[in-house]
mmCIF file with all atom_site columns, C-alpha atoms in Angstrom:
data_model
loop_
_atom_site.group_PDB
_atom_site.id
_atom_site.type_symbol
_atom_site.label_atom_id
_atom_site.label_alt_id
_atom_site.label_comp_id
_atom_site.label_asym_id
_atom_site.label_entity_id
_atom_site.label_seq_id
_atom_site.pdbx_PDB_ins_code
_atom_site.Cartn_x
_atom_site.Cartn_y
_atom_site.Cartn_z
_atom_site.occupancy
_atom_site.B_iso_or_equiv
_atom_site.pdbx_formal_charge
_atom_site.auth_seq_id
_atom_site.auth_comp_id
_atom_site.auth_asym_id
_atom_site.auth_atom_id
_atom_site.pdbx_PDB_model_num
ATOM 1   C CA . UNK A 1 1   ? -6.128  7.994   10.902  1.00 86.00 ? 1   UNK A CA 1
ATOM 2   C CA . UNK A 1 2   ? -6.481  9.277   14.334  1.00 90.00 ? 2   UNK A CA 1
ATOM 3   C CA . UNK A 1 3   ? -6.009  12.984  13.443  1.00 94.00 ? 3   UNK A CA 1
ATOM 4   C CA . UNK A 1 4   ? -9.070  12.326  10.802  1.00 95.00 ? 4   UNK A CA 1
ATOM 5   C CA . UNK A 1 5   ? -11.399 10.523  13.054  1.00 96.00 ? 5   UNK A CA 1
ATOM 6   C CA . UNK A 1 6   ? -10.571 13.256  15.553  1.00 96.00 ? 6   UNK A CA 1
ATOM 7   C CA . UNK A 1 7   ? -11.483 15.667  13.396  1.00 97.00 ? 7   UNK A CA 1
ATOM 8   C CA . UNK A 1 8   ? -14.950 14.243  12.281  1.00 97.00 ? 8   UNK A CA 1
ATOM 9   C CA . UNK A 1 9   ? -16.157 13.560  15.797  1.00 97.00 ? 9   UNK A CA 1
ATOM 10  C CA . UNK A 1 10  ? -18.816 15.824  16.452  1.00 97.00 ? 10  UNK A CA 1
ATOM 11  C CA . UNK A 1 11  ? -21.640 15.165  19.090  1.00 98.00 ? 11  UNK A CA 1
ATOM 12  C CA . UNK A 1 12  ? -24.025 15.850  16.478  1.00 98.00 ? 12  UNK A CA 1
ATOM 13  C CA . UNK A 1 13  ? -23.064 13.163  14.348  1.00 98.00 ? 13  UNK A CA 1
ATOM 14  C CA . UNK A 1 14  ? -24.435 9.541   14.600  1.00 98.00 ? 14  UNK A CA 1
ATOM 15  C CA . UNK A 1 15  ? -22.315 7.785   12.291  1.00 98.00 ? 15  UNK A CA 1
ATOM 16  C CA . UNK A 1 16  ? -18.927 7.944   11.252  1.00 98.00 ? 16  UNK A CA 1
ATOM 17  C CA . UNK A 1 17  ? -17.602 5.847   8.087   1.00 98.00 ? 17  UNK A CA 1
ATOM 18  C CA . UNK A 1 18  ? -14.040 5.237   7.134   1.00 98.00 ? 18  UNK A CA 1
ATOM 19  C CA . UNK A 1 19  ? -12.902 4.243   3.772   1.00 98.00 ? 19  UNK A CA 1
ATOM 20  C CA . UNK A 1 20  ? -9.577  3.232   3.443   1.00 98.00 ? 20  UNK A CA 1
ATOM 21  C CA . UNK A 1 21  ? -7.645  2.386   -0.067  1.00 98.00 ? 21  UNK A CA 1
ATOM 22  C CA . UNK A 1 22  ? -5.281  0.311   0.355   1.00 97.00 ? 22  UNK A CA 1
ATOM 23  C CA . UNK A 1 23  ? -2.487  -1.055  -2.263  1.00 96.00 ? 23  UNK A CA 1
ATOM 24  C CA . UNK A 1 24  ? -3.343  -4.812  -3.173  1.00 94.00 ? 24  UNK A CA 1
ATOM 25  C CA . UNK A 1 25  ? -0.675  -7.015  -4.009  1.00 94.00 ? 25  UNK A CA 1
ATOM 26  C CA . UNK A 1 26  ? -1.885  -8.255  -7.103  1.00 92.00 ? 26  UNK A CA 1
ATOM 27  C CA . UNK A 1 27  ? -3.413  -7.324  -10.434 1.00 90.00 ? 27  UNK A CA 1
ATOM 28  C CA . UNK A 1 28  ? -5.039  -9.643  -12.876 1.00 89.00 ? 28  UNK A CA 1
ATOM 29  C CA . UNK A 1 29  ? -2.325  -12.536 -10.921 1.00 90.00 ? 29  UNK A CA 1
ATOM 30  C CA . UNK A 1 30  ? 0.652   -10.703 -11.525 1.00 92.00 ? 30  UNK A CA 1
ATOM 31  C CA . UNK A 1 31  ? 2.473   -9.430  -8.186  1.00 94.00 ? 31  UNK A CA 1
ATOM 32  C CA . UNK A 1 32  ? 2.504   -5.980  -7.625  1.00 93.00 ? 32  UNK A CA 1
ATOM 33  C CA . UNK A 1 33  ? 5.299   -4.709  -5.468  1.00 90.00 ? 33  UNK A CA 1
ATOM 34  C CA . UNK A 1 34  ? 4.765   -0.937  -4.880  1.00 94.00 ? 34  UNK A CA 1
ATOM 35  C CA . UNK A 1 35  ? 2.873   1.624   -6.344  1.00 96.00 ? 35  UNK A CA 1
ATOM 36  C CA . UNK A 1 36  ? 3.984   5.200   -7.644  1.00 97.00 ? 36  UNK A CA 1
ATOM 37  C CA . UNK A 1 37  ? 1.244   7.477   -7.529  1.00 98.00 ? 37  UNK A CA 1
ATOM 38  C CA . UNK A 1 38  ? 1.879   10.947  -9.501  1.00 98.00 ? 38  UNK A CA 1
ATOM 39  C CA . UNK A 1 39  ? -0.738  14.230  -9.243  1.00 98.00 ? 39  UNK A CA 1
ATOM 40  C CA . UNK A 1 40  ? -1.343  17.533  -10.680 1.00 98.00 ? 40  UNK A CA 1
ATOM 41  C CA . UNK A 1 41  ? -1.716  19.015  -7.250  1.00 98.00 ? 41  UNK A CA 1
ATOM 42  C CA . UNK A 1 42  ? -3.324  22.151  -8.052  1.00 97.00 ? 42  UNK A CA 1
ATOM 43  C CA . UNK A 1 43  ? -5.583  20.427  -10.118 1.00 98.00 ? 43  UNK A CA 1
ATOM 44  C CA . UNK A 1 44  ? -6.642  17.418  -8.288  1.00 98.00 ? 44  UNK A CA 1
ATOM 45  C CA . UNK A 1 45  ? -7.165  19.437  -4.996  1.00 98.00 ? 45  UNK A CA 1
ATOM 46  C CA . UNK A 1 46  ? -9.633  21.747  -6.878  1.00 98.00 ? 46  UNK A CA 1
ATOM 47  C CA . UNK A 1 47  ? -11.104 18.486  -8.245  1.00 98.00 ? 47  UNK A CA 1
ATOM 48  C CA . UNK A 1 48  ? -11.156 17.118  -4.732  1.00 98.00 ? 48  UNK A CA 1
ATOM 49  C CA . UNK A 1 49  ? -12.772 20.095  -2.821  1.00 98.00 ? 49  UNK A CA 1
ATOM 50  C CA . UNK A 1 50  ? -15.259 20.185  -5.683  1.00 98.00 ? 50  UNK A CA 1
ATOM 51  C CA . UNK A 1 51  ? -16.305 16.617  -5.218  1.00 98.00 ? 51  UNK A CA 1
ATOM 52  C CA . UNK A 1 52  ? -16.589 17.355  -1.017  1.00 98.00 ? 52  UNK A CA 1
ATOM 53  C CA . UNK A 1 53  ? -18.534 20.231  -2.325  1.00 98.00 ? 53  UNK A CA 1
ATOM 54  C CA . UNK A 1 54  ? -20.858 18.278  -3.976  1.00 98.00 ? 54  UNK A CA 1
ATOM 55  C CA . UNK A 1 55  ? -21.202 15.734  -1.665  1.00 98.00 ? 55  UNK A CA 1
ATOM 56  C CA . UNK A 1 56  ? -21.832 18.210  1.280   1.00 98.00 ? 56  UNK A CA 1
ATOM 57  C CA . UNK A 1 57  ? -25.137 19.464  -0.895  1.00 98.00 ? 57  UNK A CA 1
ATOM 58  C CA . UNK A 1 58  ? -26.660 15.724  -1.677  1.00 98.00 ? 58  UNK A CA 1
ATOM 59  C CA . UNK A 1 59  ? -26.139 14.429  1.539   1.00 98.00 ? 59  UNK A CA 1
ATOM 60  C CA . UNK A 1 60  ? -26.379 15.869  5.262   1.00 98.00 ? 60  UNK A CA 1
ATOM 61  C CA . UNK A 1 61  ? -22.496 15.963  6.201   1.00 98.00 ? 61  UNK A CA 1
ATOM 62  C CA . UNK A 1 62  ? -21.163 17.048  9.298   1.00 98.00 ? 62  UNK A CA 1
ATOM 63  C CA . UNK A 1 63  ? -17.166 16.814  8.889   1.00 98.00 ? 63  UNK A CA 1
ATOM 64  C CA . UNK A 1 64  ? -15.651 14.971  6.054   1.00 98.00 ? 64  UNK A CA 1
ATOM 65  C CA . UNK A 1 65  ? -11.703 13.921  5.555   1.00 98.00 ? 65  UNK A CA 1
ATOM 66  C CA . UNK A 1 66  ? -10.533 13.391  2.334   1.00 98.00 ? 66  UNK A CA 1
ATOM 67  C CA . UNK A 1 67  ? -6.687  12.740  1.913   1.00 98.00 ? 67  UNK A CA 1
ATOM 68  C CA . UNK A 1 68  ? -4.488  11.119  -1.299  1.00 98.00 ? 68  UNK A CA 1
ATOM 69  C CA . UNK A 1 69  ? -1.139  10.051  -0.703  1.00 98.00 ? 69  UNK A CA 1
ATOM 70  C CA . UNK A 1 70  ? 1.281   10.535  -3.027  1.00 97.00 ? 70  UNK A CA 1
ATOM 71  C CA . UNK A 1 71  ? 4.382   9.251   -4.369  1.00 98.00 ? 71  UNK A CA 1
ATOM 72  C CA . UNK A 1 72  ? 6.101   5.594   -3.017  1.00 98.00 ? 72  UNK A CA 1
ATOM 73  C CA . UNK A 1 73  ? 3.394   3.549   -1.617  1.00 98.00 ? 73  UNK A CA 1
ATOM 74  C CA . UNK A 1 74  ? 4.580   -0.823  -0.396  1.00 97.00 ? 74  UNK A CA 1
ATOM 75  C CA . UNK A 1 75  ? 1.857   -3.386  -0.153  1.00 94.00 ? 75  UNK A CA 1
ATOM 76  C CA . UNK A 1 76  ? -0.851  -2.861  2.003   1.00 95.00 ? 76  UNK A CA 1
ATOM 77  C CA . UNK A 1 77  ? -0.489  0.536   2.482   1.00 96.00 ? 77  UNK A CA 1
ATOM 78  C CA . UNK A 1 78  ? -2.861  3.413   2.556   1.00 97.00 ? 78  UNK A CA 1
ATOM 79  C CA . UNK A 1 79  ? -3.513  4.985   -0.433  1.00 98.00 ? 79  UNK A CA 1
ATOM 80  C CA . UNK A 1 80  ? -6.601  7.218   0.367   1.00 98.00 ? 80  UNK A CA 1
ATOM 81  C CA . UNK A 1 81  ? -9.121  8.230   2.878   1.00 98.00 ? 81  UNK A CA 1
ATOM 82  C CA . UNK A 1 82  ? -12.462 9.381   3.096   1.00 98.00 ? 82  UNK A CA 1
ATOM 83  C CA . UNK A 1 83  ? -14.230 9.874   6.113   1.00 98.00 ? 83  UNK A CA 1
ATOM 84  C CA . UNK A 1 84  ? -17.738 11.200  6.614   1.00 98.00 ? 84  UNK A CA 1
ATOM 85  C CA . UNK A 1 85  ? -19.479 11.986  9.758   1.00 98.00 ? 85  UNK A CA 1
ATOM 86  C CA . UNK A 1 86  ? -23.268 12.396  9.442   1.00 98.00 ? 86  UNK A CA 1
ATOM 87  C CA . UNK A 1 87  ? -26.643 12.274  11.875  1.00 98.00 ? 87  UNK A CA 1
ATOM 88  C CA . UNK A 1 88  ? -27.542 8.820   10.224  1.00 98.00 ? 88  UNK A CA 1
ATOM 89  C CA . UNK A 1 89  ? -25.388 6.522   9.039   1.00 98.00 ? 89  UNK A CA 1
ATOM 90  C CA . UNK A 1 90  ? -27.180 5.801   5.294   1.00 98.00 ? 90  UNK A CA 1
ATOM 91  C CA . UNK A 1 91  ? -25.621 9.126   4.121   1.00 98.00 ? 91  UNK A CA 1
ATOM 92  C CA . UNK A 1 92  ? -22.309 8.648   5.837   1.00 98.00 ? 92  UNK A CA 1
ATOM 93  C CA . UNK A 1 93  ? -21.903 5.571   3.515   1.00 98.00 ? 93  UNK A CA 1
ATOM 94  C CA . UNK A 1 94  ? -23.691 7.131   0.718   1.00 98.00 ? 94  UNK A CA 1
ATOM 95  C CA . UNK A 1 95  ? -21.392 10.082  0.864   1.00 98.00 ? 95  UNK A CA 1
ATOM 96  C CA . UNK A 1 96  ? -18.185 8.085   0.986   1.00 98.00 ? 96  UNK A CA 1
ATOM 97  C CA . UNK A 1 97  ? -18.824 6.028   -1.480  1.00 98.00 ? 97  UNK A CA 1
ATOM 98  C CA . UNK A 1 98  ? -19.861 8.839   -4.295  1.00 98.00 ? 98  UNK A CA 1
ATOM 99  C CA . UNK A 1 99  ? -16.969 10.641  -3.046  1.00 98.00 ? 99  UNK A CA 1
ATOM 100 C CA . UNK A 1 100 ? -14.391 7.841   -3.679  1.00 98.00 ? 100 UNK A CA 1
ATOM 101 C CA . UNK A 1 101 ? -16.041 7.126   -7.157  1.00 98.00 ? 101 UNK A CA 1
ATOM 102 C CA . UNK A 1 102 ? -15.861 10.234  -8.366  1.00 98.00 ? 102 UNK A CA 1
ATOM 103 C CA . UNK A 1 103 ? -12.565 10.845  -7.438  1.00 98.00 ? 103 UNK A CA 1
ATOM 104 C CA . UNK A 1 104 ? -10.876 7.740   -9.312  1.00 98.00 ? 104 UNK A CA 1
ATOM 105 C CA . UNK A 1 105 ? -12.974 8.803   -11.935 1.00 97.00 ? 105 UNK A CA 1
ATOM 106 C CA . UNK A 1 106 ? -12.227 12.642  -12.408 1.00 97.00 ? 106 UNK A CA 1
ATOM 107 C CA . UNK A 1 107 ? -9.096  13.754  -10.072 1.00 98.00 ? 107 UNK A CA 1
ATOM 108 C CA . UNK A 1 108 ? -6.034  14.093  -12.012 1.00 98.00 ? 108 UNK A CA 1
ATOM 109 C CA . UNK A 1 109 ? -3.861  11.069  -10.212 1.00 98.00 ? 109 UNK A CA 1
ATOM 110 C CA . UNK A 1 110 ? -1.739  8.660   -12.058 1.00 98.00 ? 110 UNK A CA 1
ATOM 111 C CA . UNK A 1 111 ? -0.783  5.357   -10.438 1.00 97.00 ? 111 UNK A CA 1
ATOM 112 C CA . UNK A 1 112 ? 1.976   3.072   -12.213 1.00 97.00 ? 112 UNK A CA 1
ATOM 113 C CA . UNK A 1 113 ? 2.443   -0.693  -10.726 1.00 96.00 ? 113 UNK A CA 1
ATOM 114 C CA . UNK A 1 114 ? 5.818   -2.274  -10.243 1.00 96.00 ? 114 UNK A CA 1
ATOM 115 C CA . UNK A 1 115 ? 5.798   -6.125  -10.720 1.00 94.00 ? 115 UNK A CA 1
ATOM 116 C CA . UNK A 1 116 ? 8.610   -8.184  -10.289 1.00 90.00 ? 116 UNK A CA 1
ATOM 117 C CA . UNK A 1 117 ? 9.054   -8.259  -14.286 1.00 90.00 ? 117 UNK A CA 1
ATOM 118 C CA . UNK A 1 118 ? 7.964   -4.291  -15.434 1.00 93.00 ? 118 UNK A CA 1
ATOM 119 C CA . UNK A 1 119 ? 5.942   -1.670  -14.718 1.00 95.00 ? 119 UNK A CA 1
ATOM 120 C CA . UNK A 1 120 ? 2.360   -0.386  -16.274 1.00 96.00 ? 120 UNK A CA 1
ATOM 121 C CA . UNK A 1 121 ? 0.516   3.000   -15.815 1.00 97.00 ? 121 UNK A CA 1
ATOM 122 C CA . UNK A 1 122 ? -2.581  1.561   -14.761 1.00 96.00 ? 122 UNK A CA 1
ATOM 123 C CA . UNK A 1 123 ? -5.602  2.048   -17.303 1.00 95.00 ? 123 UNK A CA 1
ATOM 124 C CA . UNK A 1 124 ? -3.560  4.155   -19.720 1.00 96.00 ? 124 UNK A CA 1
ATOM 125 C CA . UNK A 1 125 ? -4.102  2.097   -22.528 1.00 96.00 ? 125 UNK A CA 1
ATOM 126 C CA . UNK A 1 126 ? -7.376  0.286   -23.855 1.00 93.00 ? 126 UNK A CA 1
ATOM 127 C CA . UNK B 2 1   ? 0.488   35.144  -35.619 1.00 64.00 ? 1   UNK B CA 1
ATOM 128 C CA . UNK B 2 2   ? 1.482   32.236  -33.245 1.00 75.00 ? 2   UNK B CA 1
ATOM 129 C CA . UNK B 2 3   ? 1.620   32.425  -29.501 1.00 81.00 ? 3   UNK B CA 1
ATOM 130 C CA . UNK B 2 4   ? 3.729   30.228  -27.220 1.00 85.00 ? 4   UNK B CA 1
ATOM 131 C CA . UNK B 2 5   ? 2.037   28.264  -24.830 1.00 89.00 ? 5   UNK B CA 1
ATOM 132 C CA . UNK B 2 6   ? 3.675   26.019  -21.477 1.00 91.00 ? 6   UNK B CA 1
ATOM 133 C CA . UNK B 2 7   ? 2.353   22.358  -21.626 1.00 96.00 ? 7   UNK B CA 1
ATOM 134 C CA . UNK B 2 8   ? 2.595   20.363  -18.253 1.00 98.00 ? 8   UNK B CA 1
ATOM 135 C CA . UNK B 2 9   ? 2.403   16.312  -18.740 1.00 98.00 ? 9   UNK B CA 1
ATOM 136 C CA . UNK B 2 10  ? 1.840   13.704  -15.930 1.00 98.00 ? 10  UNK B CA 1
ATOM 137 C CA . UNK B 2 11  ? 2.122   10.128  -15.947 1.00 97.00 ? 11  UNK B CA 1
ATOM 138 C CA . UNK B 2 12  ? 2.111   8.124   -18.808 1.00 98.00 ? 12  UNK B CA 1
ATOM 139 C CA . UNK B 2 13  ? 2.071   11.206  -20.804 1.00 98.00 ? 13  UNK B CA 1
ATOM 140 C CA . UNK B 2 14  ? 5.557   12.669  -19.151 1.00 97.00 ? 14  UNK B CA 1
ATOM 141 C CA . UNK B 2 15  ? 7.269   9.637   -19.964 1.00 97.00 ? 15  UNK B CA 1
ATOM 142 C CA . UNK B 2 16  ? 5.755   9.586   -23.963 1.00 98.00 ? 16  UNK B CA 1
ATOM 143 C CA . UNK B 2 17  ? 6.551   13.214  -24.067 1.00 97.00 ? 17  UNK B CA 1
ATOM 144 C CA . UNK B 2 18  ? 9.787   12.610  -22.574 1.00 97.00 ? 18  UNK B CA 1
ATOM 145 C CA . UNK B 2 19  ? 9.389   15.940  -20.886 1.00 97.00 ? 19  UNK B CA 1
ATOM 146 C CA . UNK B 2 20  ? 7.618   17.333  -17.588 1.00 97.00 ? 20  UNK B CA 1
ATOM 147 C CA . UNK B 2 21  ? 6.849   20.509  -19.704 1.00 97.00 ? 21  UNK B CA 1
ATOM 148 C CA . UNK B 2 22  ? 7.056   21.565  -23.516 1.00 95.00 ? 22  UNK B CA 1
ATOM 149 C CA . UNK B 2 23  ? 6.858   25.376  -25.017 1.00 92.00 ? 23  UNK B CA 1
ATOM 150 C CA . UNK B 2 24  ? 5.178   25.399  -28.641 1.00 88.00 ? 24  UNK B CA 1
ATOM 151 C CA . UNK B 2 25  ? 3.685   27.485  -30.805 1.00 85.00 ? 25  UNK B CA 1
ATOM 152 C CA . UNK B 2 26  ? -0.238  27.398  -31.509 1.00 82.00 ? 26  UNK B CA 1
ATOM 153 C CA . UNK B 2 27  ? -1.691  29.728  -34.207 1.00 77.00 ? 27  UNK B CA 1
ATOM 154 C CA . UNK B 2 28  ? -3.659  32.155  -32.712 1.00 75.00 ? 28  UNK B CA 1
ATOM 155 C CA . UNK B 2 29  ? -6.066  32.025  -31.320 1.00 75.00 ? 29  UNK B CA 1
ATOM 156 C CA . UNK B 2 30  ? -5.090  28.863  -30.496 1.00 88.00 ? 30  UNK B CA 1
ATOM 157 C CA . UNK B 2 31  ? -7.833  25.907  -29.386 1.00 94.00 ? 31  UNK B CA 1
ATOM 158 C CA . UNK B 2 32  ? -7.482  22.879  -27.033 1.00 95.00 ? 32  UNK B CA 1
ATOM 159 C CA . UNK B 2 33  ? -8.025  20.378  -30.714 1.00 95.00 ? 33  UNK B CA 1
ATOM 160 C CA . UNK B 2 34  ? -5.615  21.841  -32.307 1.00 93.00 ? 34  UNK B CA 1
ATOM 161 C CA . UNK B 2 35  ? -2.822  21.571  -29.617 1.00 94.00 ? 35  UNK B CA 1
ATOM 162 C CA . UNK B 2 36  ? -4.314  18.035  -29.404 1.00 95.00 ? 36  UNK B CA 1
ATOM 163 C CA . UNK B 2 37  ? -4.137  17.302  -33.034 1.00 94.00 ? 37  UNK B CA 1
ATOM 164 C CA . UNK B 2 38  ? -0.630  18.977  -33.011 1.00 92.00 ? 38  UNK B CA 1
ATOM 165 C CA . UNK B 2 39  ? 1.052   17.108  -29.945 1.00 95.00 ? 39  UNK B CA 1
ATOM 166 C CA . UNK B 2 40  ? -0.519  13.516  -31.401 1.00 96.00 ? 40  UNK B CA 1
ATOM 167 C CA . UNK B 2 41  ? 1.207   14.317  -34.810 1.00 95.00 ? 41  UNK B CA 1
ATOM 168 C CA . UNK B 2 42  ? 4.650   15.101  -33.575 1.00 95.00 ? 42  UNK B CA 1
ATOM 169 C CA . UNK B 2 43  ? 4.351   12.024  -30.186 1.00 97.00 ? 43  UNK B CA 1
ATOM 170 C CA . UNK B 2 44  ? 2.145   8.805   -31.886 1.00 98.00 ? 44  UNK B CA 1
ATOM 171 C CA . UNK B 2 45  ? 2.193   7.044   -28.706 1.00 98.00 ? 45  UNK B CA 1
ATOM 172 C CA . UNK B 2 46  ? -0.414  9.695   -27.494 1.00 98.00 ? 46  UNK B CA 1
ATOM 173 C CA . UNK B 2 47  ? -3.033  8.715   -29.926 1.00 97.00 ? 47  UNK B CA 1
ATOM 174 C CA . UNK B 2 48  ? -3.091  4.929   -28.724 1.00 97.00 ? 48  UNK B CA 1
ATOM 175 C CA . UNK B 2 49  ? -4.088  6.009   -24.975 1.00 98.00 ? 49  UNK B CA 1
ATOM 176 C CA . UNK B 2 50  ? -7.511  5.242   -23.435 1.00 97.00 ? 50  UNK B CA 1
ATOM 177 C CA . UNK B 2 51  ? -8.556  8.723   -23.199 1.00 97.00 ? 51  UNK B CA 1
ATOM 178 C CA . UNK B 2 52  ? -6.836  11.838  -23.448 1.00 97.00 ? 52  UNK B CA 1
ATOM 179 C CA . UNK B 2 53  ? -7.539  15.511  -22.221 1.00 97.00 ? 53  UNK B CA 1
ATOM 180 C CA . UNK B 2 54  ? -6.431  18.552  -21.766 1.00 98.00 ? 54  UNK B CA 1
ATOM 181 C CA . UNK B 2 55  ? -7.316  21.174  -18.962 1.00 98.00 ? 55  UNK B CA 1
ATOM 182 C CA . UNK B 2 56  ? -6.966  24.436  -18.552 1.00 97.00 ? 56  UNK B CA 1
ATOM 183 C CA . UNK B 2 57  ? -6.074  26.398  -15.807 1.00 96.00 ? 57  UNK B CA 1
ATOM 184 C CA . UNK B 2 58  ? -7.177  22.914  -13.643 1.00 96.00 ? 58  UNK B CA 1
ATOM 185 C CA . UNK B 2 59  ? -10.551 22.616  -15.596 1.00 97.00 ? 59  UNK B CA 1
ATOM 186 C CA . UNK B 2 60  ? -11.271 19.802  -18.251 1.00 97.00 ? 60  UNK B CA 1
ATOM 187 C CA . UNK B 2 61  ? -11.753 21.612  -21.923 1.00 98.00 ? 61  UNK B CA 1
ATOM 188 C CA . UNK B 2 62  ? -13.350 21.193  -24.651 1.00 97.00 ? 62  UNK B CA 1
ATOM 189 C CA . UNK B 2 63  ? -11.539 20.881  -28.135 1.00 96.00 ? 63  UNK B CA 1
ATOM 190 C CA . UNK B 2 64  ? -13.331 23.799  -29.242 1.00 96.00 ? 64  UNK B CA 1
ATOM 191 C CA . UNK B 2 65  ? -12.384 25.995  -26.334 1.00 96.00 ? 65  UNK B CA 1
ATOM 192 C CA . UNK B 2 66  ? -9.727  28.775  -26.285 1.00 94.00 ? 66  UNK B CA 1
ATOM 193 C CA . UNK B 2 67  ? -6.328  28.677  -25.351 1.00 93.00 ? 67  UNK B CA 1
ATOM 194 C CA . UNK B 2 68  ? -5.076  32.261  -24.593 1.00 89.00 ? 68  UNK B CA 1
ATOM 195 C CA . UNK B 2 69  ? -0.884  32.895  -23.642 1.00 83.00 ? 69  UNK B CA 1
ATOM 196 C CA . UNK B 2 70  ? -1.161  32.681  -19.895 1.00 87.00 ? 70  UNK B CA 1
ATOM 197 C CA . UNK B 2 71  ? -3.386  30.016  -19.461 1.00 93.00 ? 71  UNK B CA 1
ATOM 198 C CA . UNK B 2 72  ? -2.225  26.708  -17.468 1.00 94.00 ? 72  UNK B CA 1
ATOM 199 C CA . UNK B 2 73  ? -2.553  23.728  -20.134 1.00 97.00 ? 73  UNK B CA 1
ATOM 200 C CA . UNK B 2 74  ? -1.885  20.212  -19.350 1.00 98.00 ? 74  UNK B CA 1
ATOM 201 C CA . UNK B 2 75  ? -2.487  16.549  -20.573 1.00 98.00 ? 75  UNK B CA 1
ATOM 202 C CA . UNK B 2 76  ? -4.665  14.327  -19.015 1.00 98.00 ? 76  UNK B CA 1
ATOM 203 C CA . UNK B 2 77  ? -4.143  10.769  -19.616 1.00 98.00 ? 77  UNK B CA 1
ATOM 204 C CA . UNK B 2 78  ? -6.688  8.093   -18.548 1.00 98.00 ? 78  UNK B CA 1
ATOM 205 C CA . UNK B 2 79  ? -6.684  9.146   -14.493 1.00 98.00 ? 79  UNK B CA 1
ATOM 206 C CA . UNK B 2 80  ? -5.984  6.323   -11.947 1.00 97.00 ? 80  UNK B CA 1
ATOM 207 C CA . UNK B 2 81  ? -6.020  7.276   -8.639  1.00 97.00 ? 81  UNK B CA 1
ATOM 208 C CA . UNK B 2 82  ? -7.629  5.738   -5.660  1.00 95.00 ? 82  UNK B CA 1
#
């Protein structure tokens, strides 16, 4: 967190938004213990510089962070981070928020939830 | 003719596969529809998934679109990250 907001300070910039994902502890009232995310890394960094990309041609961006943790993640943990710096702050949070949509909806990253009593790969199945 | 092509699987799809990677054999010239068609005959499980795709060499394809010997396939189950 502090190496990314270190990195998207500029002087130029006039706002600076953070977007954290974070594991929640429950899904539809079942406990969720830990999350196992899997990637197709060459893939989904592609995916993810193409989505910066696009984002840094709609909107006037400074510096941008965009990180997605992998592997074991407990409770409350991070799970992702965008951050945009930008003159004015309605296309820091327009920025962040396209690029956080369109990455859960296109970047090749598979989550599976552990609950006390199985596990799911979330949204696999209708 | 038949070519041999490497499959990667992720998720959902490694554990109904049973297998990070697979070698088969796709007519040639092979397409993405028919490796589809051919992986949901021989694994069922596949065809009751949300949505599934194949890319190649890290691009979502098309089911009409080429697969040549060197490409880099995988399957793409319903993504879930964030």
């Amino acid at each position: 967190m502090n190496s990314a907001f270190k990195y998207v300070s500029t002087d130029e910039a006039g706002a600076i938004t953070f977007f954290f994902g974070t594991v929640r502890n429950s899904t539809n009232s079942r406990n969720v213990e830990q999350l196992e995310y899997e990637a197709y890394d060459r893939m989904a960094l592609k995916k993810m510089q193409e989505i910066a990309d696009e984002a840094c041609r709609r909107w006037n961006i400074l510096r941008y962070v965009v990180v997605h943790r992998k592997g074991t993640l407990l409770t409350g943990e991070i799970a992702v981070l965008v951050a945009v710096a930008t003159p004015h702050r309605a296309d820091a949070y327009d920025a962040s928020r396209y690029i956080i949509d369109t990455l859960k909806q296109t970047v090749p990253i598979w989550k599976k939830e552990y609950f006390d009593d199985g596990q799911v790969w979330v949204d696999a199945h209708p | 003719m038949s070519h041999r092509v490497s499959v990667q699987f992720f998720g959902i799809t490694r554990e109904i596969i049973g297998a990070s990677t697979l070698t088969l054999d796709l007519p040639q010239p092979g397409r993405v529809g028919e490796l589809l068609n051919s992986l949901k005959a021989q694994y069922p499980a596949l065809s009751g998934l949300r949505s599934l795709l194949v890319a190649v060499n890290g691009e979502y394809a098309e089911p009409e679109d080429p697969i040549q010997p060197n490409d880099e396939i995988a399957l793409i189950p319903p993504v879930s990250g964030g």
